Short mmCIF file of C-alpha atoms in Angstrom, two decimals:
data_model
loop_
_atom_site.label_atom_id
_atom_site.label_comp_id
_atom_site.label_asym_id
_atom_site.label_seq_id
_atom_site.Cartn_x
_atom_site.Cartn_y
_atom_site.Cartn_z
CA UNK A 282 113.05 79.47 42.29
CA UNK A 283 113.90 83.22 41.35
CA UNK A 284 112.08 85.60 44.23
CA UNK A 285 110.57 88.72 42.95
CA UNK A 286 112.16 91.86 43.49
CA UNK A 287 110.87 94.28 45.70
CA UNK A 288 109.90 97.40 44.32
CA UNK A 289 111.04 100.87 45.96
CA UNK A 290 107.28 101.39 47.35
CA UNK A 291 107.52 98.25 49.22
CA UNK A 292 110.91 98.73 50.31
CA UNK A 293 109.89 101.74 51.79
CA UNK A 294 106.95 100.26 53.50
CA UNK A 295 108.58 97.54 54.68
CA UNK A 296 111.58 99.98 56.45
CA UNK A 297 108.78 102.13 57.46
CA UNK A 298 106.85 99.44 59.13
CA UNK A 299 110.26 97.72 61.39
CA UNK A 300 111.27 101.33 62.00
CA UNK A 301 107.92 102.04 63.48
CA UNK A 302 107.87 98.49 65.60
CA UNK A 303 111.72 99.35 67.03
CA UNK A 304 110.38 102.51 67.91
CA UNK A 305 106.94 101.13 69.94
CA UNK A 306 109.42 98.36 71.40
CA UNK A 307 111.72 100.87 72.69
CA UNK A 308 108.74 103.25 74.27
CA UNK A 309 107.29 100.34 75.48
CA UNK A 310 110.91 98.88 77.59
CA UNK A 311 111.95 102.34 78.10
CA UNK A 312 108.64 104.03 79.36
CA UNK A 313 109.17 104.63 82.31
CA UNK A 314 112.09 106.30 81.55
CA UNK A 315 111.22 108.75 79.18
CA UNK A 316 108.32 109.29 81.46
CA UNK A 317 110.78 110.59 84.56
CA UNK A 318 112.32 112.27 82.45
CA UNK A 319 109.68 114.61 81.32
CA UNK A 320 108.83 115.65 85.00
CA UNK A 321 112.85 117.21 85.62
CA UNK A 322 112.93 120.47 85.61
CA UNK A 323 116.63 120.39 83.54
CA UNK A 324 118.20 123.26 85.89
CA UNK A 325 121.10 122.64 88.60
CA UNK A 326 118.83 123.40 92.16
CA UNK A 327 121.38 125.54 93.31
CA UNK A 328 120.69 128.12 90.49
CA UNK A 329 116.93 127.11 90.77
CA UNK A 330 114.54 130.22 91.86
CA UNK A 331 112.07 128.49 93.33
CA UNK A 332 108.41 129.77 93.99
CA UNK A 333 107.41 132.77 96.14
CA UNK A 334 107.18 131.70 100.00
CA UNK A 335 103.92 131.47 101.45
CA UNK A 336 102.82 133.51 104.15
CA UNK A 337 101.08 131.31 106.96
CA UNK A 338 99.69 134.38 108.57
CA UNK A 339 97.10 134.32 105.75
CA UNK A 340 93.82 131.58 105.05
CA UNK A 341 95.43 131.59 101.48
CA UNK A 342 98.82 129.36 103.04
CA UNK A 343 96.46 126.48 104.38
CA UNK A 344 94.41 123.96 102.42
CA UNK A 345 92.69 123.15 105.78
CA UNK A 346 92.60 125.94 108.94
CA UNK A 347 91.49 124.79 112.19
CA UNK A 348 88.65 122.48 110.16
CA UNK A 349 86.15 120.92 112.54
CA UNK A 350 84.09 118.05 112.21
CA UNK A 351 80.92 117.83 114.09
CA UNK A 352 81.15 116.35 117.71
CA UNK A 353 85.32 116.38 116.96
CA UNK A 354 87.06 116.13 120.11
CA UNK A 355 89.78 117.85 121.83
CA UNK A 356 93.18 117.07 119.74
CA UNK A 357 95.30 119.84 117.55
CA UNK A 358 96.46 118.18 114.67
CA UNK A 359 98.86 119.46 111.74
CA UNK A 360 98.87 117.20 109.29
CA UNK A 361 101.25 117.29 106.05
CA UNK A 362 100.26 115.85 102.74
CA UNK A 363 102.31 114.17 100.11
CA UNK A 364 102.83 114.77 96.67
CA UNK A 365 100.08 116.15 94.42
CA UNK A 366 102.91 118.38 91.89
CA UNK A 367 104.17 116.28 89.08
CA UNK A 368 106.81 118.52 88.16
CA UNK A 369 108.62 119.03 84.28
CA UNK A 370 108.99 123.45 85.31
CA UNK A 371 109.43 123.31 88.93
CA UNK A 372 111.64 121.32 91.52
CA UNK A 373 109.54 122.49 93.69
CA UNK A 374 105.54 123.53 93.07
CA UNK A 375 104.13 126.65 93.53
CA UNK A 376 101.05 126.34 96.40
CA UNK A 377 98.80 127.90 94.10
CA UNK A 378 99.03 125.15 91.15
CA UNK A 379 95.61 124.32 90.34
CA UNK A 380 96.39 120.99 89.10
CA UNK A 381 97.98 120.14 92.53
CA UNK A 382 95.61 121.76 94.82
CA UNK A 383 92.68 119.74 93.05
CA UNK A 384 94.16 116.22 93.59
CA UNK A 385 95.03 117.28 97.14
CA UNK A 386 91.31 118.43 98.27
CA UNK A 387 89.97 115.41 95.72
CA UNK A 388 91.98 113.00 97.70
CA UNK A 389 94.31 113.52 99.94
CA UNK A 390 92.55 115.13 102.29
CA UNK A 391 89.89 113.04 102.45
CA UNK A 392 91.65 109.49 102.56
CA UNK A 393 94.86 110.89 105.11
CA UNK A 394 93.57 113.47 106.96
CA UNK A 395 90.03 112.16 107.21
CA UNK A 396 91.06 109.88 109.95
CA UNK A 397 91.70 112.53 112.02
CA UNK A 398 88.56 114.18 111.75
CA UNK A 399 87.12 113.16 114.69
CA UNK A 400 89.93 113.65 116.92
CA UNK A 401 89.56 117.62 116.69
CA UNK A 402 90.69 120.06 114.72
CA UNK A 403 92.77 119.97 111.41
CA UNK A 404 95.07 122.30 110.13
CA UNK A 405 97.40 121.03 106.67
CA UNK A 406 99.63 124.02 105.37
CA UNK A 407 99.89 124.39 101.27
CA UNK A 408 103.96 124.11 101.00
CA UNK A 409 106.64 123.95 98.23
CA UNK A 410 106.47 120.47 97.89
CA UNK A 411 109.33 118.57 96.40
CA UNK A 412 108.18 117.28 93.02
CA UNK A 413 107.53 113.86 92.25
CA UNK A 414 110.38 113.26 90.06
CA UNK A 415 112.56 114.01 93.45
CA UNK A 416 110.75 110.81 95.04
CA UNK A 417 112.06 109.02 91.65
CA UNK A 418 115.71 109.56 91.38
CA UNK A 419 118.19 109.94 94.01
CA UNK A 420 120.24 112.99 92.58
CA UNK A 421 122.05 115.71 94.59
CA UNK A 422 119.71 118.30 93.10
CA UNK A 423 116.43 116.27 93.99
CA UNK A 424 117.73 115.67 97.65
CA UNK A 425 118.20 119.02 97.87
CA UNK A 426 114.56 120.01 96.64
CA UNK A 427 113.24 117.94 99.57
CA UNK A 428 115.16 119.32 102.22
CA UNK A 429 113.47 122.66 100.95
CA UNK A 430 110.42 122.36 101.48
CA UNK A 431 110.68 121.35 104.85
CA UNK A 432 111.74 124.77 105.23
CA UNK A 433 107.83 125.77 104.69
CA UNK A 434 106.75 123.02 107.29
CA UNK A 435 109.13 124.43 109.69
CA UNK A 436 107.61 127.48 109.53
CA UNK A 437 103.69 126.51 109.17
CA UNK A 438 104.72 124.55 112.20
CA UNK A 439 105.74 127.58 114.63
CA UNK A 440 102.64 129.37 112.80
CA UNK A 441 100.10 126.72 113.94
CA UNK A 442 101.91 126.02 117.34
CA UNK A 443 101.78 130.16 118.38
CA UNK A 444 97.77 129.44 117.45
CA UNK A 445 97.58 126.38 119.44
CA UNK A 446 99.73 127.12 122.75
CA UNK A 447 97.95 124.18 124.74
CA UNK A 448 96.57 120.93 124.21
CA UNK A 449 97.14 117.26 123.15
CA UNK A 450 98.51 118.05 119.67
CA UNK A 451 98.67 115.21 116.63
CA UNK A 452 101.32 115.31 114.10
CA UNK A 453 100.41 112.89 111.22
CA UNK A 454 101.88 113.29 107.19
CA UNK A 455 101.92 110.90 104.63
CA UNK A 456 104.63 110.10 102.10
CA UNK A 457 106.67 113.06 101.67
CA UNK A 458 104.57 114.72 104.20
CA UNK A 459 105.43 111.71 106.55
CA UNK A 460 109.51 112.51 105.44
CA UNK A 461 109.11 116.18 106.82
CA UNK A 462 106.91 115.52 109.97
CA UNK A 463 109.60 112.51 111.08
CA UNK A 464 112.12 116.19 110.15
CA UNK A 465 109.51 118.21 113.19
CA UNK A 466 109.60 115.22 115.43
CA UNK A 467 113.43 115.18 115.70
CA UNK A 468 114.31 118.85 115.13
CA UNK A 469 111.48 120.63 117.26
CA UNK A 470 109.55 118.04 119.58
CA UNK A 471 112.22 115.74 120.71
CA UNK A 472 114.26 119.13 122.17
CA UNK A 473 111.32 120.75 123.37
CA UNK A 474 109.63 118.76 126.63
CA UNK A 475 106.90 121.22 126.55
CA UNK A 476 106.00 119.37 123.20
CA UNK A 477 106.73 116.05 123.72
CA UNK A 478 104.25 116.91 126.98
CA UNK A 479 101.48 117.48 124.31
CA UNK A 480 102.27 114.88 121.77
CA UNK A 481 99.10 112.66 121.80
CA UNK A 482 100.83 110.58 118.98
CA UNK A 483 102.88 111.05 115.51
CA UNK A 484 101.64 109.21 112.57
CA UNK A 485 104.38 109.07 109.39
CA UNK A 486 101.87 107.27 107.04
CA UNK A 487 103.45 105.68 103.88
CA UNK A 488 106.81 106.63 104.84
CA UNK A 489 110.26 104.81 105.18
CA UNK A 490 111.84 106.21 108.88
CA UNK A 491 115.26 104.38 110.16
CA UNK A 492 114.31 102.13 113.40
CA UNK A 493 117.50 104.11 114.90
CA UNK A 494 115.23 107.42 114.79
CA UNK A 495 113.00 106.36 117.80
CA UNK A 496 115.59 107.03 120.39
CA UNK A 497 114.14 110.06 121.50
CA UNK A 498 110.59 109.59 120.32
CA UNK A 499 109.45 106.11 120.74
CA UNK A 500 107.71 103.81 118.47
CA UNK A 501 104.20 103.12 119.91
CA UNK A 502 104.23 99.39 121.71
CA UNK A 503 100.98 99.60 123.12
CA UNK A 504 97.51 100.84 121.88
CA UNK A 505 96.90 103.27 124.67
CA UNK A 506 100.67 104.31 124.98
CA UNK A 507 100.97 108.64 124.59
CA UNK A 508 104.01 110.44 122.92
CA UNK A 509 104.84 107.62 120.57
CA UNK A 510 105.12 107.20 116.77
CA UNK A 511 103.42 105.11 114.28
CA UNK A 512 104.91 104.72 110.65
CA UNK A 513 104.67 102.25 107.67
CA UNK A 514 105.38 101.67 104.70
CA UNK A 515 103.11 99.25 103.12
CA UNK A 516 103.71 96.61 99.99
CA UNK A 517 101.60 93.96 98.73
CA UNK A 518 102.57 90.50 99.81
CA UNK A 519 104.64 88.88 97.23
CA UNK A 520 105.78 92.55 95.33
CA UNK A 521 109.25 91.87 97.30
CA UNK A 522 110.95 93.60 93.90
CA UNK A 523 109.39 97.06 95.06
CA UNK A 524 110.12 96.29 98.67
CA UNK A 525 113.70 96.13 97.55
CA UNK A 526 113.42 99.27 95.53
CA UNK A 527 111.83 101.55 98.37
CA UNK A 528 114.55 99.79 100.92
CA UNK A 529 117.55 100.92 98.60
CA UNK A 530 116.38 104.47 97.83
CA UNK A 531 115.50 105.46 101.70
CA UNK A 532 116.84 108.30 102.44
CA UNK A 533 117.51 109.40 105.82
CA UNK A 534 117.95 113.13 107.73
CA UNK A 535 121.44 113.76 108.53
CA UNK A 536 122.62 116.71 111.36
CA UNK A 537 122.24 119.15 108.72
CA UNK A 538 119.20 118.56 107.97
CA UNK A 539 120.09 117.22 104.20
CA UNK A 540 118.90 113.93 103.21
CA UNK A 541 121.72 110.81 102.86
CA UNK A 542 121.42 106.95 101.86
CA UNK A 543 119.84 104.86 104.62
CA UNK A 544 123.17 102.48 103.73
CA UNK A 545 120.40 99.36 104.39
CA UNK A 546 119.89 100.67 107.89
CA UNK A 547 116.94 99.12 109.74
CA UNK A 548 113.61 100.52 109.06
CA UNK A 549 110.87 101.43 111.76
CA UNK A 550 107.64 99.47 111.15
CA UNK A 551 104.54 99.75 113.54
CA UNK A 552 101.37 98.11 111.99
CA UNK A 553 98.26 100.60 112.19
CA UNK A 554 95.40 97.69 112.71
CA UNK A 555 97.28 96.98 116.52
CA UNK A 556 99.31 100.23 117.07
CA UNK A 557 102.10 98.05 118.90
CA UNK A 558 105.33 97.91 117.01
CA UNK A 559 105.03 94.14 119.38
CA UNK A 560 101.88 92.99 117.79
CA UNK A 561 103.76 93.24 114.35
CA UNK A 562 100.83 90.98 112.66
CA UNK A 563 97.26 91.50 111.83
CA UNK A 564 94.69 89.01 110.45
CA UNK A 565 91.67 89.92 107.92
CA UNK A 566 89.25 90.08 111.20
CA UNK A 567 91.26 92.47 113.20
CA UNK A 568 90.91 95.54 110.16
CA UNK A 569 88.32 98.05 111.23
CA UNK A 570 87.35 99.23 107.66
CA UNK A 571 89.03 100.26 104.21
CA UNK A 572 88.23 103.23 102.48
CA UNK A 573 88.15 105.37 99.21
CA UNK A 574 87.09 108.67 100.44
CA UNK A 575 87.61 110.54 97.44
CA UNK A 576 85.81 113.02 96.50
CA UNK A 577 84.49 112.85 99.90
CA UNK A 578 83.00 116.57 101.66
CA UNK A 579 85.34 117.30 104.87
CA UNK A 580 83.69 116.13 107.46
CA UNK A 581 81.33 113.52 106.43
CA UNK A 582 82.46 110.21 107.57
CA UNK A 583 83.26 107.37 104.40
CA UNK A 584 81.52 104.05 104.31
CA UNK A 585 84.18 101.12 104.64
CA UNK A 586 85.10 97.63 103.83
CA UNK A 587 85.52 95.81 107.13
CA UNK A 588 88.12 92.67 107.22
CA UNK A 589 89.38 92.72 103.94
CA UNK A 590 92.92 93.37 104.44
CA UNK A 591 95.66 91.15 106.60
CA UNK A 592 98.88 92.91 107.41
CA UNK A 593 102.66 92.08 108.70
CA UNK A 594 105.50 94.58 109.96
CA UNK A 595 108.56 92.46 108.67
CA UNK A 596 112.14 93.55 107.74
CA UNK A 597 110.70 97.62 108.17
CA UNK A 598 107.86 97.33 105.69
CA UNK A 599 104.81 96.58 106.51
CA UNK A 600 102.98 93.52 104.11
CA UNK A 601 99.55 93.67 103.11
CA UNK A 602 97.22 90.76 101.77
CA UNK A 603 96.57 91.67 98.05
CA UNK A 604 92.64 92.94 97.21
CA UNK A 605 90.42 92.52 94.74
CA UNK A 606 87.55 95.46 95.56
CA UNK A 607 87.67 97.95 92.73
CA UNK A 608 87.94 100.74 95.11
CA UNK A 609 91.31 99.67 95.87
CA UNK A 610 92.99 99.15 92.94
CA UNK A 611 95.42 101.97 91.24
CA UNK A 612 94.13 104.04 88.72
CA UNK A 613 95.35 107.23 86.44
CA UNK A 614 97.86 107.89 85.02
CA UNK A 615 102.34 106.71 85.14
CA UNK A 616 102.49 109.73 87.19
CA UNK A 617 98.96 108.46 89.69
CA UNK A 618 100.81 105.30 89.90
CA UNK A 619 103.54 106.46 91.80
CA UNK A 620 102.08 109.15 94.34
CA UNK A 621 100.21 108.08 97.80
CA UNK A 622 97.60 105.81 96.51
CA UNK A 623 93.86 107.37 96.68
CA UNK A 624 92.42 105.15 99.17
CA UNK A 625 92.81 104.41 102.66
CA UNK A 626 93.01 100.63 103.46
CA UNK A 627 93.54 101.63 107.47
CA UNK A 628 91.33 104.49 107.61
CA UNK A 629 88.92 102.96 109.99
CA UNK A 630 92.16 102.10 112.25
CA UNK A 631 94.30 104.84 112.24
CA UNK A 632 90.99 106.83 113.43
CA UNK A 633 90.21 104.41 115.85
CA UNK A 634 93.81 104.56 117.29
CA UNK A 635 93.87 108.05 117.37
CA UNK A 636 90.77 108.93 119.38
CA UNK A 637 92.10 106.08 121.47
CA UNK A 638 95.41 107.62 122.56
CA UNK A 639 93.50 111.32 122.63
CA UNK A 640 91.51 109.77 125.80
CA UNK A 641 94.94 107.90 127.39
CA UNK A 642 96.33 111.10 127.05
CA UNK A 643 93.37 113.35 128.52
CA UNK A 644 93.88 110.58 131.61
CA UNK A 645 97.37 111.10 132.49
CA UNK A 646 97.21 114.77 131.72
CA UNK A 647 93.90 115.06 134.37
CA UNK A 648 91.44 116.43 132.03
#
């Protein structure tokens, strides 16, 4: 039996119709992708002219300035946030991007620095953050771009410490901000004993630190232990293809302060619920309270979700139990997907451990 031709309409419909399925096939496999690769700026970073500097003598320079909660106690912290500037202009963002400075008061603050709240006063610095695409790639150019902006933390950091001479001082950042406060830790506190004196604790939230980087500053192995770190990285039990991922893009600082391969170097892990890199596991029970403070005023204390988490330092990243709440699942956008998430889920313990160290350290230092 004879087929019938196809006329030219149909033939045209037809082409148009696989054309336009090869073309939502390929989005769809190669999303991701062409998604990166709308957020690089498409300039060599050594003839990059990046933003203006900020000047940390003014209010302007600091998303939070010596911000009090009511009843806080006695503890300096700086705090550094992580990335809130997608990128596609800059490699790294402006501090007055409107865009950027939204999601960080929105979220950031309250979720990462809200734990700290109570501990005493907060001060986070705006800086030149390294775009997101440099936390996606592991270029020359996007290396570079991180290694700048801890130029603006290094000097927000002499800024804040000429305003804060004495004290038990806190250190905490969280996922590039975590990258650039492990930078301080090594660069300025470990040389100075004056500061490691007055380190209460440093807390590198979300971020991926070599175990050989506690030589000088220890991890914390005990809940009331004073001049100790605390950093994590956490993944959802069972997500071991992401574990693998974050493992083989660490990056580490080298004597130059540039950032190199971690070469599969051991990873530090201390879980937040027991503040003892030797208590490595936590059950449901033992988690103090989850929490999505976004949106949250500064200040006001979140409501949280007791015992719903369960968590494991093993092989440098710390495992969490997988959740159903709505308040903890990701949202937004590609780009949402792969910044700090905007929730908490050891709020309630990080705050806990902090205030808890604060008094350990107020003991030993006679106050």
């Amino acid at each position: 039996m004879k087929m019938p031709s196809l006329t030219l309409r149909q033939w045209v419909g037809y082409t148009g119709f696989v054309l336009v399925f090869i073309l939502v096939a390929a989005v769809a496999v190669w999303r991701g992708d062409i998604l990166k690769a709308g957020l690089d700026p498409q300039v060599p970073f050594q003839t990059y002219d990046p933003p203006p500097a900020p000047n940390y003598e003014q209010a302007a320079s600091w998303a939070l300035d010596d911000a009090r909660a009511p009843g806080a106690g006695s503890a300096h912290i700086f705090f550094v946030h992580s990335t809130t500037y997608e990128g596609g202009r800059d490699w790294n963002g402006p501090i007055d991007h409107r865009d950027s400075a939204t999601e960080l008061r929105r979220s950031v603050l309250p979720n990462y620095a809200g734990p700290f709240a109570r501990a005493g006063d907060v001060s986070a610095p705006y800086y030149r953050q390294a775009n997101l695409y440099t936390r996606l790639t592991m270029r020359e150019d996007a290396r570079e771009a991180r290694a700048f902006a801890y130029k603006d933390i290094d000097a927000a950091f002499t800024h804040w410490l000429q305003a804060h001479p004495t004290g038990p001082i806190i250190l905490a950042g969280v996922e590039q901000g975590a990258d650039l406060v492990d930078h301080l830790l090594h660069d300025r506190v470990a040389i100075d004993p004056l500061l490691k004196q007055r380190l209460v604790a440093a807390y590198l939230m979300e971020g991926l630190v070599p175990a050989e980087r506690a030589r000088n500053i220890p991890l914390c192995e005990r809940p009331d232990q004073v001049g100790c770190v605390l950093a994590w990285k956490s993944v959802q039990e069972g997500d071991d293809a992401e574990a693998k991922r974050l493992l083989r893009r660490a990056l580490v600082w080298n004597e130059r302060g540039a950032l190199d391969g971690a070469d599969g170097a051991p990873t530090a892990c201390v879980n937040p619920v027991t503040g003892s890199v030797d208590q490595p596991v936590s059950a449901m029970r033992d988690s103090r309270g989850a929490t999505n403070a976004t949106n949250l005023e500064w200040g006001a204390r979140p409501a949280f979700q007791s015992r719903i988490v369960a968590a494991e330092c093993r092989a440098g990243i710390l495992w969490r139990s997988p959740l159903n709440s709505e308040s903890f699942r990701p949202k937004g956008s590609w780009a949402d997907r792969r910044k700090a998430p905007s929730f908490n889920l050891f709020y309630a313990d990080i705050e806990a451990d902090a205030l808890n160290r604060i008094e350990a350290w107020e003991k030993i230092d006679g106050v």
